[in-house]
């Protein structure tokens, strides 16, 4: 099966907890703090594997969890950092945040990596909090939580040349005779249900990847037929071979076919019309083909359409060498991927690198009168506080006071005894 869109959940490892410990050695009556730091949590990294062609591996495994860092230990020993979790994806995979569509990575080259979820840092042990005023602190931090998010993976097949055209015009037959690919071929529409790739070797030693796309029909860019599912794969092709059935055996007009397919490409992405396009007049061994070709050339000339046209018969393998040699020659000068780099960078700079102003915390009140303090920073402080020790709790209170949360609660009308909640922790407000 072919799978080119999937939603997965990733979670990086939590950092190890710091430890509260003291030296207990013979002849050392008053040993100082000796609690070590926790280790780093594991990252979740997506890496390109050129041996993969679809996202099928994610069909049944959609949850990826990295390991947690090891907790700190006594005698000042730090915990071990967790191993990175590598997740293999095929070339051409785009990684986006599922919630807002923000692009995280565009992975195209073998071995390319992207850190999708970063592991939390380890909590500090009490050896880090020793000072002249407090030489034996009972303070240690819990490990920082790792990133957790849902991501969407979208595969856009990486091919140099794409075959486009109506169903049953001979695209699959053409691919099968110019490469070692063996797509399903049948005398009915939509035989091809998934993109097929083949490596083409020309007579003069050039080679390129040719992709057979499922047949487009009118309205494909609006979701009609199978076209909308696979138009995304055409985005990354550098040259288009527009295959047209010149025999008219399906009852269609080659001129209308030409305009209809190009209209669908243009409505999906205007830049697709800027790609080099060769018109391939297929099935020239059929009786009506020569007459239809003359009519096609005349109407195209009258309309001012300019393109290269090759006459072939995929079934009898007529004219294929000339077509493949010319395609390879055009690829020599066609833009390399990523295409239109300046526009892409500009879009990313506007769309992805803009971050709105973000406050450290926010205070709201629920209908039952509970004050709720939310925000990434304050929740992280809570999660990294070890509430087993009074000194850690007092430190957490000082941090909240330093952020101005106490004063803002008073300004909003909080009274002594009111309930305040941070994450899942509730306590009474004290004026």
XYZ file of N, CA and C in Angstrom, residues 290-406:
351
model
N -3.117 10.485 -36.745
C -2.475 11.475 -37.616
C -3.394 12.656 -37.888
N -4.648 12.378 -38.159
C -5.603 13.460 -38.431
C -5.825 14.310 -37.191
N -5.956 13.676 -36.048
C -6.149 14.431 -34.805
C -4.930 15.272 -34.457
N -3.736 14.757 -34.776
C -2.509 15.499 -34.489
C -2.428 16.767 -35.335
N -2.795 16.666 -36.616
C -2.779 17.857 -37.482
C -3.732 18.923 -36.943
N -4.925 18.476 -36.543
C -5.896 19.418 -35.971
C -5.360 20.033 -34.676
N -4.716 19.216 -33.855
C -4.167 19.692 -32.581
C -3.089 20.751 -32.811
N -2.166 20.468 -33.751
C -1.076 21.422 -34.028
C -1.629 22.734 -34.554
N -2.629 22.651 -35.425
C -3.193 23.870 -36.006
C -3.863 24.722 -34.934
N -4.676 24.117 -34.075
C -5.379 24.895 -33.054
C -4.410 25.463 -32.023
N -3.347 24.723 -31.709
C -2.349 25.234 -30.774
C -1.597 26.422 -31.374
N -1.288 26.340 -32.677
C -0.588 27.444 -33.355
C -1.477 28.681 -33.424
N -2.759 28.479 -33.735
C -3.686 29.611 -33.799
C -3.846 30.277 -32.436
N -3.773 29.480 -31.357
C -3.927 30.030 -30.007
C -2.619 30.594 -29.445
N -1.518 30.432 -30.183
C -0.241 30.967 -29.718
C 0.425 30.136 -28.640
N 0.025 28.881 -28.491
C 0.640 27.993 -27.494
C 2.005 27.523 -27.998
N 3.023 27.629 -27.152
C 4.371 27.217 -27.520
C 4.836 26.096 -26.598
N 5.257 25.008 -27.198
C 5.765 23.869 -26.433
C 6.461 22.922 -27.411
N 7.229 22.007 -26.843
C 7.830 20.947 -27.643
C 6.868 19.768 -27.690
N 6.782 19.130 -28.848
C 5.865 18.006 -29.006
C 6.614 16.814 -29.592
N 6.390 15.648 -28.989
C 6.996 14.414 -29.481
C 5.894 13.409 -29.788
N 6.018 12.780 -30.941
C 5.072 11.747 -31.340
C 5.622 10.385 -30.945
N 4.846 9.623 -30.185
C 5.312 8.313 -29.737
C 4.171 7.301 -29.785
N 4.564 6.053 -29.648
C 3.621 4.979 -29.371
C 4.253 4.142 -28.265
N 3.730 4.301 -27.050
C 4.307 3.571 -25.925
C 4.165 2.067 -26.119
N 3.073 1.637 -26.756
C 2.836 0.212 -26.938
C 3.841 -0.418 -27.902
N 4.114 0.265 -29.026
C 5.081 -0.254 -30.001
C 6.483 0.311 -29.797
N 6.654 1.147 -28.759
C 7.947 1.723 -28.380
C 8.542 2.590 -29.499
N 7.695 3.303 -30.193
C 8.132 4.192 -31.257
C 8.374 5.602 -30.715
N 9.539 6.165 -31.015
C 9.872 7.543 -30.650
C 10.274 7.759 -29.205
N 10.477 6.685 -28.452
C 10.767 6.836 -27.021
C 12.184 7.320 -26.766
N 13.151 6.848 -27.564
C 14.538 7.265 -27.341
C 14.695 8.772 -27.509
N 14.098 9.325 -28.571
C 14.197 10.770 -28.785
C 13.566 11.543 -27.628
N 12.415 11.061 -27.151
C 11.734 11.741 -26.045
C 12.573 11.708 -24.777
N 13.123 10.554 -24.430
C 13.911 10.443 -23.199
C 15.203 11.244 -23.291
N 15.853 11.250 -24.477
C 17.085 12.032 -24.634
C 16.808 13.528 -24.478
N 15.699 13.988 -25.058
C 15.360 15.414 -24.936
C 15.006 15.767 -23.496
N 14.305 14.879 -22.821
C 13.956 15.116 -21.416
C 15.218 15.244 -20.562
N 16.186 14.355 -20.786
C 17.440 14.417 -20.037
C 18.185 15.715 -20.318
N 18.123 16.191 -21.573
C 18.799 17.441 -21.925
C 18.161 18.634 -21.221
N 16.832 18.647 -21.121
C 16.140 19.744 -20.425
C 16.478 19.725 -18.930
N 16.612 18.546 -18.369
C 16.955 18.440 -16.949
C 18.312 19.041 -16.640
N 19.213 19.054 -17.627
C 20.541 19.624 -17.404
C 20.466 21.103 -17.042
N 19.474 21.805 -17.578
C 19.351 23.247 -17.336
C 18.175 23.607 -16.435
N 17.314 22.635 -16.119
C 16.159 22.923 -15.255
C 16.623 23.221 -13.839
N 15.898 24.085 -13.107
C 16.298 24.421 -11.723
C 16.341 23.184 -10.840
N 17.329 23.146 -9.965
C 17.423 22.053 -9.012
C 16.434 22.282 -7.880
N 16.099 21.201 -7.169
C 15.247 21.337 -5.985
C 16.085 21.903 -4.838
N 15.580 22.840 -3.970
C 14.209 23.347 -4.035
C 14.018 24.371 -5.131
N 12.923 24.261 -5.846
C 12.617 25.196 -6.913
C 12.144 26.519 -6.335
N 12.462 27.595 -7.042
C 12.012 28.924 -6.635
C 12.405 29.199 -5.181
N 13.705 29.104 -4.929
C 14.199 29.160 -3.552
C 13.921 30.507 -2.891
N 14.045 31.593 -3.667
C 13.864 32.919 -3.071
C 12.442 33.082 -2.543
N 11.436 32.667 -3.353
C 10.055 32.797 -2.896
C 9.792 31.926 -1.682
N 10.365 30.718 -1.677
C 10.162 29.813 -0.544
C 10.726 30.408 0.732
N 11.944 30.955 0.642
C 12.555 31.545 1.836
C 11.734 32.720 2.334
N 11.205 33.520 1.403
C 10.412 34.676 1.805
C 9.145 34.238 2.526
N 8.470 33.208 1.996
C 7.259 32.713 2.637
C 7.546 32.176 4.022
N 8.653 31.437 4.155
C 8.983 30.868 5.456
C 9.312 31.962 6.462
N 9.985 33.012 5.975
C 10.363 34.081 6.886
C 9.128 34.779 7.451
N 8.109 34.942 6.618
C 6.886 35.606 7.066
C 6.008 34.651 7.862
N 5.860 33.417 7.368
C 4.863 32.523 7.921
C 5.336 31.779 9.152
N 6.604 31.356 9.162
C 7.040 30.443 10.198
C 7.911 31.080 11.270
N 8.599 32.165 10.948
C 9.539 32.720 11.919
C 8.936 33.844 12.751
N 7.690 34.204 12.474
C 7.016 35.221 13.266
C 6.437 34.589 14.524
N 6.753 35.160 15.688
C 6.198 34.654 16.949
C 5.548 35.806 17.690
N 4.304 35.686 18.053
C 3.623 36.772 18.761
C 4.202 36.953 20.155
N 3.946 38.125 20.733
C 4.419 38.400 22.089
C 3.805 37.397 23.062
N 4.638 36.813 23.912
C 4.177 35.733 24.784
C 4.459 36.092 26.230
N 3.414 36.214 27.041
C 3.579 36.555 28.444
C 3.999 35.318 29.224
N 4.776 35.541 30.326
C 5.283 34.413 31.101
C 4.159 33.651 31.794
N 3.083 34.345 32.137
C 1.978 33.674 32.825
C 0.683 34.437 32.553
N -0.435 33.790 32.887
C -1.738 34.419 32.732
C -2.614 33.966 33.903
N -3.366 34.889 34.471
C -4.222 34.594 35.621
C -5.674 34.744 35.210
N -6.450 33.688 35.439
C -7.885 33.714 35.152
C -8.643 33.197 36.383
N -9.956 33.391 36.371
C -10.759 32.915 37.492
C -11.901 32.063 36.964
N -12.093 30.900 37.563
C -13.139 29.982 37.131
C -14.449 30.301 37.852
N -15.559 29.776 37.350
C -16.871 30.077 37.974
C -16.958 29.705 39.446
N -16.203 28.683 39.889
C -16.274 28.286 41.299
C -15.399 29.143 42.205
N -14.755 30.187 41.622
C -13.943 31.098 42.407
C -12.470 30.735 42.462
N -12.055 29.646 41.862
C -10.644 29.245 41.870
C -9.840 30.124 40.924
N -8.699 30.600 41.428
C -7.770 31.360 40.586
C -6.834 30.381 39.880
N -6.704 30.525 38.577
C -5.869 29.616 37.780
C -4.709 30.414 37.195
N -3.483 29.978 37.531
C -2.273 30.591 36.986
C -1.729 29.645 35.915
N -1.663 30.110 34.675
C -1.210 29.280 33.563
C -0.068 29.979 32.828
N 0.566 29.232 31.934
C 1.712 29.754 31.190
C 2.850 28.750 31.209
N 3.561 28.651 30.107
C 4.617 27.645 29.987
C 5.664 27.769 31.079
N 6.092 29.003 31.357
C 7.201 29.172 32.304
C 6.797 28.780 33.716
N 5.629 29.251 34.166
C 5.233 28.970 35.538
C 4.897 27.487 35.715
N 4.311 26.844 34.695
C 4.018 25.411 34.782
C 5.316 24.613 34.817
N 6.301 25.052 34.046
C 7.587 24.347 34.054
C 8.272 24.476 35.411
N 8.173 25.659 36.033
C 8.746 25.833 37.375
C 8.088 24.870 38.363
N 6.769 24.736 38.261
C 6.060 23.821 39.150
C 6.501 22.376 38.915
N 6.579 21.976 37.662
C 6.938 20.594 37.355
C 8.367 20.263 37.769
N 9.233 21.255 37.834
C 10.626 21.007 38.193
C 10.898 21.202 39.686
N 9.842 21.483 40.470
C 10.014 21.670 41.915
C 9.763 20.352 42.637
N 10.684 19.995 43.507
C 10.546 18.779 44.314
C 9.838 19.152 45.616
N 8.563 18.782 45.738
C 7.759 19.191 46.886
C 7.961 18.288 48.102
N 8.921 17.398 48.062
C 9.216 16.559 49.223
C 10.004 17.318 50.290
N 10.597 18.438 49.899
C 11.450 19.174 50.826
C 10.920 20.590 51.013
N 10.881 21.036 52.262
C 10.351 22.365 52.568
C 11.143 23.463 51.886
N 12.464 23.297 51.812
C 13.283 24.340 51.192
C 12.947 24.503 49.715
N 12.629 23.404 49.039
C 12.242 23.486 47.630
C 10.917 24.222 47.475
N 9.977 23.975 48.404
C 8.685 24.661 48.346
C 8.864 26.154 48.574
N 9.727 26.517 49.545
C 9.974 27.937 49.815
C 10.627 28.611 48.607
N 11.504 27.894 47.938
C 12.159 28.440 46.731
C 11.122 28.676 45.636
N 10.192 27.738 45.481
C 9.132 27.893 44.489
C 8.278 29.122 44.802
N 7.975 29.347 46.089
C 7.197 30.531 46.487
C 7.940 31.812 46.147
N 9.253 31.823 46.388
C 10.036 33.020 46.059
C 10.052 33.282 44.557
N 10.096 32.208 43.767
C 10.088 32.379 42.318
C 8.774 32.988 41.839
N 7.647 32.517 42.397
C 6.350 33.082 42.024
C 6.270 34.548 42.413
N 6.791 34.856 43.612
C 6.769 36.245 44.075
C 7.643 37.116 43.179
N 8.790 36.586 42.765
C 9.686 37.347 41.903
C 9.099 37.610 40.525
N 8.243 36.711 40.053
C 7.594 36.918 38.755
C 6.435 37.902 38.839
N 6.032 38.294 40.068
C 4.939 39.245 40.238
C 3.571 38.611 40.306
N 3.531 37.290 40.475
C 2.234 36.613 40.494
C 1.450 36.954 41.755
N 2.136 37.000 42.904
C 1.454 37.350 44.156
C 0.757 38.695 44.045
